[in-house]
Amino acid sequence: MQILNEQKLIKLLEFYKQYKALSGYIDKKYKLTLNDLAVLYLAKKYCLDERILMQTFLKLATGELDISRTKILMSIRRLIDKEKLNKVISNRDERKIFLYMDENNMSEFDALFEDVEKFLSY
């Protein structure tokens, strides 16, 4: 029984080391967090075909990622600043903000996640 627990702890430690290494890598190379990557993935998932209302996106993201609205908003802001995500304010109602990804965002997304995949495969 003790050997099984030790194996689980070793596996947990390996996951932790991989998490820390990836976190450090994307922070150093891209100035992003793992939350930012998760939000960017969801942005691609929901903004692939059309613009999405920010309020709707926040509800979806908080539900799927189980993190606070504040952290998601910080990630959205950082992704917009880094030009990995775009926003547009409605002409009819300036309280409505839409998120979207253009072709440039999509190609950056693909390159970023390909780089992350390469990093994780080492």
PDB file of C-alpha atoms in Angstrom:
ATOM      1  CA  MET A   1       0.000   0.000   0.000  1.00  0.00           C
ATOM      2  CA  GLN A   2       2.797   2.391   0.852  1.00  0.00           C
ATOM      3  CA  ILE A   3       4.493   1.768  -2.519  1.00  0.00           C
ATOM      4  CA  LEU A   4       1.296   2.730  -4.355  1.00  0.00           C
ATOM      5  CA  ASN A   5       1.043   5.996  -2.438  1.00  0.00           C
ATOM      6  CA  GLU A   6       4.686   6.747  -3.148  1.00  0.00           C
ATOM      7  CA  GLN A   7       4.121   6.122  -6.878  1.00  0.00           C
ATOM      8  CA  LYS A   8       1.164   8.501  -6.840  1.00  0.00           C
ATOM      9  CA  LEU A   9       3.243  11.131  -5.080  1.00  0.00           C
ATOM     10  CA  ILE A  10       6.039  10.740  -7.607  1.00  0.00           C
ATOM     11  CA  LYS A  11       3.546  11.118 -10.465  1.00  0.00           C
ATOM     12  CA  LEU A  12       2.029  14.178  -8.776  1.00  0.00           C
ATOM     13  CA  LEU A  13       5.499  15.679  -8.412  1.00  0.00           C
ATOM     14  CA  GLU A  14       6.182  15.046 -12.114  1.00  0.00           C
ATOM     15  CA  PHE A  15       2.936  16.829 -13.065  1.00  0.00           C
ATOM     16  CA  TYR A  16       3.867  19.725 -10.793  1.00  0.00           C
ATOM     17  CA  LYS A  17       7.335  20.038 -12.328  1.00  0.00           C
ATOM     18  CA  GLN A  18       5.858  19.993 -15.840  1.00  0.00           C
ATOM     19  CA  TYR A  19       3.261  22.615 -14.839  1.00  0.00           C
ATOM     20  CA  LYS A  20       5.934  24.879 -13.329  1.00  0.00           C
ATOM     21  CA  ALA A  21       8.246  24.429 -16.315  1.00  0.00           C
ATOM     22  CA  LEU A  22       5.474  25.247 -18.798  1.00  0.00           C
ATOM     23  CA  SER A  23       4.307  28.180 -16.715  1.00  0.00           C
ATOM     24  CA  GLY A  24       7.831  29.595 -16.595  1.00  0.00           C
ATOM     25  CA  TYR A  25       8.388  28.985 -20.299  1.00  0.00           C
ATOM     26  CA  ILE A  26       5.260  30.757 -21.528  1.00  0.00           C
ATOM     27  CA  ASP A  27       5.826  33.607 -19.080  1.00  0.00           C
ATOM     28  CA  LYS A  28       9.405  34.095 -20.221  1.00  0.00           C
ATOM     29  CA  LYS A  29       8.786  33.659 -23.954  1.00  0.00           C
ATOM     30  CA  TYR A  30       5.293  35.131 -24.399  1.00  0.00           C
ATOM     31  CA  LYS A  31       4.597  37.055 -21.167  1.00  0.00           C
ATOM     32  CA  LEU A  32       1.429  34.980 -20.731  1.00  0.00           C
ATOM     33  CA  THR A  33       0.033  32.767 -17.978  1.00  0.00           C
ATOM     34  CA  LEU A  34      -1.521  29.322 -18.122  1.00  0.00           C
ATOM     35  CA  ASN A  35      -4.887  31.009 -17.469  1.00  0.00           C
ATOM     36  CA  ASP A  36      -4.236  33.124 -20.572  1.00  0.00           C
ATOM     37  CA  LEU A  37      -3.631  29.974 -22.621  1.00  0.00           C
ATOM     38  CA  ALA A  38      -6.847  28.415 -21.344  1.00  0.00           C
ATOM     39  CA  VAL A  39      -8.831  31.573 -22.121  1.00  0.00           C
ATOM     40  CA  LEU A  40      -7.209  31.793 -25.555  1.00  0.00           C
ATOM     41  CA  TYR A  41      -8.178  28.189 -26.267  1.00  0.00           C
ATOM     42  CA  LEU A  42     -11.795  28.943 -25.321  1.00  0.00           C
ATOM     43  CA  ALA A  43     -11.716  32.118 -27.415  1.00  0.00           C
ATOM     44  CA  LYS A  44     -10.716  30.054 -30.430  1.00  0.00           C
ATOM     45  CA  LYS A  45     -13.415  27.509 -29.635  1.00  0.00           C
ATOM     46  CA  TYR A  46     -16.190  30.107 -29.344  1.00  0.00           C
ATOM     47  CA  CYS A  47     -14.932  32.881 -31.659  1.00  0.00           C
ATOM     48  CA  LEU A  48     -13.891  30.696 -34.572  1.00  0.00           C
ATOM     49  CA  ASP A  49     -16.954  31.353 -36.703  1.00  0.00           C
ATOM     50  CA  GLU A  50     -18.309  34.602 -35.317  1.00  0.00           C
ATOM     51  CA  ARG A  51     -17.977  37.359 -32.768  1.00  0.00           C
ATOM     52  CA  ILE A  52     -19.190  36.551 -29.283  1.00  0.00           C
ATOM     53  CA  LEU A  53     -20.598  38.937 -26.713  1.00  0.00           C
ATOM     54  CA  MET A  54     -18.081  39.356 -23.894  1.00  0.00           C
ATOM     55  CA  GLN A  55     -20.737  38.683 -21.221  1.00  0.00           C
ATOM     56  CA  THR A  56     -21.625  35.395 -22.902  1.00  0.00           C
ATOM     57  CA  PHE A  57     -17.954  34.460 -23.181  1.00  0.00           C
ATOM     58  CA  LEU A  58     -17.377  35.249 -19.510  1.00  0.00           C
ATOM     59  CA  LYS A  59     -20.226  32.949 -18.483  1.00  0.00           C
ATOM     60  CA  LEU A  60     -18.911  30.136 -20.665  1.00  0.00           C
ATOM     61  CA  ALA A  61     -15.307  30.582 -19.553  1.00  0.00           C
ATOM     62  CA  THR A  62     -16.069  30.755 -15.829  1.00  0.00           C
ATOM     63  CA  GLY A  63     -18.107  27.587 -16.172  1.00  0.00           C
ATOM     64  CA  GLU A  64     -15.526  25.655 -18.171  1.00  0.00           C
ATOM     65  CA  LEU A  65     -12.373  26.846 -16.420  1.00  0.00           C
ATOM     66  CA  ASP A  66     -13.721  27.183 -12.888  1.00  0.00           C
ATOM     67  CA  ILE A  67     -11.800  30.414 -12.300  1.00  0.00           C
ATOM     68  CA  SER A  68     -13.068  33.832 -11.312  1.00  0.00           C
ATOM     69  CA  ARG A  69     -14.467  36.418 -13.712  1.00  0.00           C
ATOM     70  CA  THR A  70     -11.710  38.776 -12.576  1.00  0.00           C
ATOM     71  CA  LYS A  71      -8.968  36.361 -13.654  1.00  0.00           C
ATOM     72  CA  ILE A  72     -10.700  35.750 -16.974  1.00  0.00           C
ATOM     73  CA  LEU A  73     -11.069  39.491 -17.555  1.00  0.00           C
ATOM     74  CA  MET A  74      -7.356  39.970 -16.752  1.00  0.00           C
ATOM     75  CA  SER A  75      -6.495  37.267 -19.283  1.00  0.00           C
ATOM     76  CA  ILE A  76      -8.783  38.789 -21.916  1.00  0.00           C
ATOM     77  CA  ARG A  77      -7.165  42.189 -21.386  1.00  0.00           C
ATOM     78  CA  ARG A  78      -3.667  40.713 -21.637  1.00  0.00           C
ATOM     79  CA  LEU A  79      -4.573  38.740 -24.783  1.00  0.00           C
ATOM     80  CA  ILE A  80      -6.023  41.853 -26.414  1.00  0.00           C
ATOM     81  CA  ASP A  81      -2.904  43.848 -25.472  1.00  0.00           C
ATOM     82  CA  LYS A  82      -0.703  41.118 -26.973  1.00  0.00           C
ATOM     83  CA  GLU A  83      -2.910  41.128 -30.116  1.00  0.00           C
ATOM     84  CA  LYS A  84      -3.886  37.481 -29.700  1.00  0.00           C
ATOM     85  CA  LEU A  85      -7.579  38.396 -29.358  1.00  0.00           C
ATOM     86  CA  ASN A  86      -9.651  41.325 -30.622  1.00  0.00           C
ATOM     87  CA  LYS A  87     -12.601  43.250 -29.310  1.00  0.00           C
ATOM     88  CA  VAL A  88     -15.093  45.569 -30.936  1.00  0.00           C
ATOM     89  CA  ILE A  89     -17.702  47.798 -29.336  1.00  0.00           C
ATOM     90  CA  SER A  90     -21.220  47.621 -30.727  1.00  0.00           C
ATOM     91  CA  ASN A  91     -22.343  50.594 -32.818  1.00  0.00           C
ATOM     92  CA  ARG A  92     -25.874  50.327 -31.450  1.00  0.00           C
ATOM     93  CA  ASP A  93     -25.114  49.848 -27.767  1.00  0.00           C
ATOM     94  CA  GLU A  94     -21.692  50.886 -26.474  1.00  0.00           C
ATOM     95  CA  ARG A  95     -22.163  48.679 -23.395  1.00  0.00           C
ATOM     96  CA  LYS A  96     -21.923  45.615 -25.632  1.00  0.00           C
ATOM     97  CA  ILE A  97     -18.411  44.419 -26.349  1.00  0.00           C
ATOM     98  CA  PHE A  98     -17.733  41.560 -28.733  1.00  0.00           C
ATOM     99  CA  LEU A  99     -14.653  39.334 -28.826  1.00  0.00           C
ATOM    100  CA  TYR A 100     -13.336  37.801 -32.018  1.00  0.00           C
ATOM    101  CA  MET A 101     -10.270  36.269 -33.607  1.00  0.00           C
ATOM    102  CA  ASP A 102      -9.115  37.181 -37.089  1.00  0.00           C
ATOM    103  CA  GLU A 103      -6.864  35.138 -39.389  1.00  0.00           C
ATOM    104  CA  ASN A 104      -3.739  36.676 -37.887  1.00  0.00           C
ATOM    105  CA  ASN A 105      -4.907  35.727 -34.378  1.00  0.00           C
ATOM    106  CA  MET A 106      -5.615  32.197 -35.581  1.00  0.00           C
ATOM    107  CA  SER A 107      -2.154  31.763 -37.089  1.00  0.00           C
ATOM    108  CA  GLU A 108      -0.556  33.116 -33.896  1.00  0.00           C
ATOM    109  CA  PHE A 109      -2.737  30.742 -31.880  1.00  0.00           C
ATOM    110  CA  ASP A 110      -1.583  27.781 -33.971  1.00  0.00           C
ATOM    111  CA  ALA A 111       2.082  28.787 -33.665  1.00  0.00           C
ATOM    112  CA  LEU A 112       1.806  29.341 -29.906  1.00  0.00           C
ATOM    113  CA  PHE A 113       0.127  26.019 -29.204  1.00  0.00           C
ATOM    114  CA  GLU A 114       2.518  24.202 -31.554  1.00  0.00           C
ATOM    115  CA  ASP A 115       5.396  25.710 -29.576  1.00  0.00           C
ATOM    116  CA  VAL A 116       3.775  24.640 -26.286  1.00  0.00           C
ATOM    117  CA  GLU A 117       3.285  21.125 -27.655  1.00  0.00           C
ATOM    118  CA  LYS A 118       6.961  20.945 -28.651  1.00  0.00           C
ATOM    119  CA  PHE A 119       7.974  22.159 -25.200  1.00  0.00           C
ATOM    120  CA  LEU A 120       5.829  19.519 -23.507  1.00  0.00           C
ATOM    121  CA  SER A 121       7.197  16.729 -25.694  1.00  0.00           C
ATOM    122  CA  TYR A 122      10.774  17.240 -24.407  1.00  0.00           C
TER     123      TYR A 122
END
